[in-house]
CSV table of C-alpha atoms and ligand atoms in Angstrom, one decimal:
chain,number,residue,atom,x,y,z
A,1426,MET,CA,-51.4,117.1,72.3
A,1427,ILE,CA,-52.8,120.1,70.5
A,1428,ASP,CA,-53.6,119.7,66.8
A,1429,LYS,CA,-52.4,123.0,65.4
A,1430,ASP,CA,-54.4,122.7,62.2
A,1431,HIS,CA,-57.7,122.3,63.8
A,1432,ILE,CA,-58.8,124.1,67.0
A,1433,PRO,CA,-62.1,122.5,68.0
A,1434,SER,CA,-65.0,124.7,68.7
A,1435,ARG,CA,-67.9,124.2,71.1
A,1436,ASP,CA,-70.3,122.9,68.4
A,1437,ASP,CA,-68.0,120.6,66.5
A,1438,ASP,CA,-69.6,117.6,68.1
A,1439,ASP,CA,-72.9,116.8,69.7
A,1440,ASP,CA,-71.7,114.2,72.1
A,1441,ASP,CA,-72.8,114.7,75.7
A,1442,ILE,CA,-70.2,115.1,78.4
A,1443,ASP,CA,-71.2,113.5,81.7
A,1444,GLY,CA,-72.7,115.8,84.2
A,1445,TYR,CA,-73.0,118.7,81.8
A,1446,THR,CA,-75.7,117.5,79.6
A,1447,LYS,CA,-78.4,119.6,81.3
A,1448,ILE,CA,-76.4,122.8,80.9
A,1449,ASP,CA,-74.8,122.5,77.6
A,1450,ARG,CA,-73.1,120.1,75.2
A,1451,TYR,CA,-69.4,120.4,74.6
A,1452,ASN,CA,-67.1,118.9,72.1
A,1453,PRO,CA,-64.9,116.2,73.7
A,1454,LYS,CA,-61.9,117.2,71.6
A,1455,LEU,CA,-62.1,120.7,72.9
A,1456,ILE,CA,-62.2,119.5,76.5
A,1457,GLU,CA,-59.2,117.3,75.7
A,1458,ASN,CA,-57.2,120.2,74.3
A,1459,LEU,CA,-58.1,122.6,77.1
A,1460,SER,CA,-57.3,119.9,79.7
A,1461,ALA,CA,-53.8,119.5,78.1
A,1462,ASN,CA,-53.3,123.3,78.5
A,1463,TYR,CA,-54.4,123.3,82.1
A,1464,LEU,CA,-52.1,120.4,82.9
A,1465,ASN,CA,-49.2,122.6,81.7
A,1466,VAL,CA,-50.5,125.4,83.8
A,1467,LEU,CA,-50.4,123.2,86.9
A,1468,LYS,CA,-46.8,122.1,86.2
A,1469,GLN,CA,-45.7,125.7,85.6
A,1470,ILE,CA,-47.1,127.0,88.8
A,1471,GLY,CA,-45.0,124.4,90.6
A,1472,GLU,CA,-47.7,121.7,91.3
A,1473,ASP,CA,-47.4,118.0,90.8
A,1474,PRO,CA,-50.3,117.2,88.4
A,1475,GLU,CA,-49.8,113.4,89.2
A,1476,ARG,CA,-50.8,113.7,92.8
A,1477,GLU,CA,-54.2,112.2,93.6
A,1478,GLY,CA,-56.2,115.4,94.2
A,1479,LEU,CA,-55.1,116.9,90.9
A,1480,LEU,CA,-55.5,113.9,88.6
A,1481,LYS,CA,-58.8,115.1,87.2
A,1482,THR,CA,-58.4,118.8,87.8
A,1483,PRO,CA,-57.3,119.8,84.3
A,1484,GLU,CA,-60.5,118.2,82.9
A,1485,ARG,CA,-62.6,119.8,85.6
A,1486,ILE,CA,-61.2,123.2,84.9
A,1487,ALA,CA,-61.8,122.8,81.2
A,1488,LYS,CA,-65.5,121.9,81.8
A,1489,ALA,CA,-65.9,124.7,84.3
A,1490,MET,CA,-64.4,127.3,82.0
A,1491,LEU,CA,-66.7,126.3,79.2
A,1492,TYR,CA,-69.6,126.6,81.5
A,1493,LEU,CA,-68.5,129.9,82.9
A,1494,THR,CA,-68.2,131.3,79.3
A,1495,HIS,CA,-71.3,129.7,77.8
A,1496,GLY,CA,-72.7,133.2,77.1
A,1497,TYR,CA,-70.7,133.1,73.9
A,1498,ASP,CA,-73.2,130.5,72.7
A,1499,LEU,CA,-76.3,132.6,73.6
A,1500,ASP,CA,-77.9,135.2,71.4
A,1501,ALA,CA,-79.4,137.8,73.8
A,1502,GLN,CA,-81.6,139.4,71.1
A,1503,ASN,CA,-83.1,136.1,70.2
A,1504,ILE,CA,-83.9,135.5,73.9
A,1505,LEU,CA,-85.9,138.7,74.0
A,1506,ASN,CA,-87.5,138.2,70.5
A,1507,SER,CA,-88.8,134.8,71.6
A,1508,ALA,CA,-91.0,136.3,74.3
A,1509,MET,CA,-92.2,139.7,73.2
A,1510,PHE,CA,-95.9,140.5,73.6
A,1511,LYS,CA,-98.1,143.4,72.5
A,1512,GLU,CA,-99.3,145.2,75.6
A,1513,GLU,CA,-100.5,148.7,76.3
A,1514,TYR,CA,-98.9,148.9,79.7
A,1515,SER,CA,-96.7,152.0,79.8
A,1516,GLN,CA,-95.4,152.2,83.4
A,1517,MET,CA,-92.0,151.3,84.5
A,1518,VAL,CA,-91.2,147.6,84.7
A,1519,ILE,CA,-88.4,146.7,87.1
A,1520,VAL,CA,-86.6,143.4,87.6
A,1521,LYS,CA,-84.3,143.8,90.6
A,1522,ASP,CA,-81.7,141.7,92.4
A,1523,ILE,CA,-80.8,139.6,89.4
A,1524,GLU,CA,-77.7,137.5,90.3
A,1525,VAL,CA,-74.7,138.3,88.2
A,1526,TYR,CA,-71.7,136.0,87.8
A,1527,SER,CA,-69.0,137.0,85.4
A,1528,MET,CA,-65.2,136.9,84.9
A,1529,CYS,CA,-63.0,140.0,84.4
A,1530,GLU,CA,-61.2,139.8,81.1
A,1531,HIS,CA,-57.9,141.2,82.7
A,1532,HIS,CA,-57.3,138.4,85.2
A,1533,MET,CA,-60.0,135.8,84.5
A,1534,LEU,CA,-61.1,136.1,88.1
A,1535,PRO,CA,-64.8,136.2,89.0
A,1536,PHE,CA,-66.8,139.3,89.7
A,1537,PHE,CA,-70.3,138.9,91.0
A,1538,GLY,CA,-73.2,140.7,92.5
A,1539,LYS,CA,-76.6,142.0,91.4
A,1540,ALA,CA,-78.2,143.7,88.4
A,1541,HIS,CA,-81.3,145.9,88.5
A,1542,ILE,CA,-83.1,146.5,85.2
A,1543,ALA,CA,-86.0,148.7,84.3
A,1544,TYR,CA,-87.7,149.7,81.1
A,1545,ILE,CA,-90.8,151.6,80.1
A,1546,PRO,CA,-92.7,149.7,77.4
A,1547,ASN,CA,-93.6,151.2,74.1
A,1548,GLY,CA,-96.3,148.8,72.9
A,1549,TYR,CA,-94.4,145.7,73.7
A,1550,VAL,CA,-93.5,143.9,77.0
A,1551,VAL,CA,-91.2,140.9,77.4
A,1552,GLY,CA,-91.6,137.8,79.5
A,1553,LEU,CA,-90.0,138.7,82.8
A,1554,SER,CA,-87.8,135.6,83.1
A,1555,LYS,CA,-86.1,136.7,79.9
A,1556,ILE,CA,-84.4,139.7,81.5
A,1557,PRO,CA,-82.2,137.6,83.8
A,1558,ARG,CA,-81.3,135.4,80.8
A,1559,VAL,CA,-80.1,138.4,78.9
A,1560,VAL,CA,-77.9,139.3,81.8
A,1561,ASP,CA,-76.5,135.8,81.8
A,1562,ALA,CA,-75.9,135.8,78.0
A,1563,PHE,CA,-73.6,138.8,78.4
A,1564,ALA,CA,-72.2,138.0,81.9
A,1565,ARG,CA,-71.1,134.5,81.0
A,1566,ARG,CA,-68.1,135.7,79.0
A,1567,LEU,CA,-64.9,137.5,79.7
A,1568,GLN,CA,-66.1,141.0,80.6
A,1569,VAL,CA,-65.5,144.3,82.2
A,1570,GLN,CA,-68.4,145.5,84.3
A,1571,GLU,CA,-68.8,148.7,82.3
A,1572,ARG,CA,-69.2,147.0,79.0
A,1573,LEU,CA,-71.6,144.4,80.5
A,1574,THR,CA,-73.8,147.2,81.7
A,1575,ASN,CA,-73.9,148.9,78.3
A,1576,GLN,CA,-74.5,145.6,76.4
A,1577,ILE,CA,-77.5,144.8,78.5
A,1578,ARG,CA,-78.9,148.3,78.0
A,1579,ASP,CA,-78.3,148.3,74.2
A,1580,CYS,CA,-79.8,144.8,73.7
A,1581,ILE,CA,-83.0,145.8,75.5
A,1582,GLN,CA,-83.2,149.1,73.7
A,1583,GLU,CA,-82.6,147.7,70.3
A,1584,THR,CA,-84.8,144.7,70.6
A,1585,LEU,CA,-87.8,146.0,72.6
A,1586,ASN,CA,-87.6,149.6,71.5
A,1587,PRO,CA,-89.0,150.9,74.8
A,1588,ILE,CA,-89.4,154.5,75.9
A,1589,GLY,CA,-86.3,154.0,78.0
A,1590,VAL,CA,-84.0,151.5,79.7
A,1591,GLY,CA,-82.2,151.7,83.0
A,1592,VAL,CA,-79.5,149.3,84.1
A,1593,VAL,CA,-77.6,149.3,87.5
A,1594,ILE,CA,-75.0,146.7,88.3
A,1595,GLU,CA,-73.3,146.3,91.7
A,1596,CYS,CA,-70.4,143.8,91.9
A,1597,ARG,CA,-67.5,142.6,94.0
A,1598,HIS,CA,-64.4,141.8,92.0
A,1599,LEU,CA,-62.1,139.1,93.2
A,1600,CYS,CA,-59.2,140.6,91.3
A,1601,MET,CA,-59.5,143.5,93.7
A,1602,SER,CA,-60.1,141.6,96.9
A,1603,MET,CA,-57.8,138.6,96.4
A,1604,ARG,CA,-54.9,140.4,95.0
A,1605,GLY,CA,-53.3,143.8,94.8
A,1606,VAL,CA,-55.1,146.4,96.9
A,1607,GLN,CA,-57.2,143.9,98.9
A,1608,LYS,CA,-60.1,146.2,99.5
A,1609,GLN,CA,-62.2,143.3,100.7
A,1610,ASN,CA,-65.6,145.0,100.9
A,1611,SER,CA,-65.5,147.4,98.0
A,1612,VAL,CA,-68.4,147.2,95.6
A,1613,THR,CA,-68.3,148.6,92.1
A,1614,THR,CA,-71.5,150.2,90.8
A,1615,THR,CA,-72.1,150.9,87.1
A,1616,SER,CA,-75.2,152.3,85.4
A,1617,ALA,CA,-76.4,152.9,81.9
A,1618,PHE,CA,-79.6,154.6,80.7
A,1619,THR,CA,-81.5,155.5,77.6
A,1620,GLY,CA,-84.5,157.6,76.7
A,1621,GLU,CA,-86.8,158.6,79.5
A,1622,PHE,CA,-84.2,157.4,82.1
A,1623,LEU,CA,-81.9,160.2,81.0
A,1624,LYS,CA,-84.3,162.5,82.8
A,1625,GLU,CA,-83.5,163.0,86.4
A,1626,LYS,CA,-87.1,162.4,87.6
A,1627,THR,CA,-87.4,159.0,86.0
A,1628,ARG,CA,-84.0,157.9,87.0
A,1629,THR,CA,-84.6,159.0,90.6
A,1630,GLU,CA,-87.8,157.0,90.7
A,1631,PHE,CA,-86.0,153.9,89.4
A,1632,LEU,CA,-83.1,154.3,91.9
A,1633,ASN,CA,-85.5,154.7,94.8
A,1634,LEU,CA,-87.5,151.6,93.8
A,1635,ILE,CA,-84.4,149.4,93.6
A,1636,SER,CA,-83.1,150.6,96.9
A,1637,SER,CA,-86.3,150.1,98.8
A,1638,LYS,CA,-86.8,146.8,100.6
A,1639,LEU,CA,-90.2,145.1,100.2
A,1640,SER,CA,-89.6,142.2,102.6
B,838,LIG,ZN1,-59.6,142.0,86.9
């Protein structure tokens, strides 16, 4: 049953939930409420939630959903601030083929693919492993690909204050391929730039570098 006066949040309780302790810690009351809702969903789509294979499904979906949206608990600017270093390097830094897993906010179906991110330092560089973590912080929420692209660009621009930022994201959307138009192989590409990357020469260099294969 859902207690209408108190909707639990992720950090109401510090108890560990089995299997998810490494990833995050969720409030058991929230899992219980979400599970009750998913049980209703199962009934309403015509399933029998009492059959063996579905007995633990509401709880599994609840835990999966909390994991798939754990970006709400992350602060992308903090992630970058925690690993910024003074450095005179002033050439383009590119991290390419970063895996992206997100969910469209219109259908709550996954979209996934790759992000390619570049910046030109202005006195500061950031630990390279932090860039994929920034992608995750924004991707692990309900999203649209266009906003995801802009949020990553803006976060890097505002935190690192580089000479320019370039972000390109290529994703397949299950809401396109599993339903409706069923264009199985279409890929959506979005991009966002600041500063030096607004110039065609820099942007072309970036796009050439991310499309070249090293291996
Ligand atoms: Zn969608």
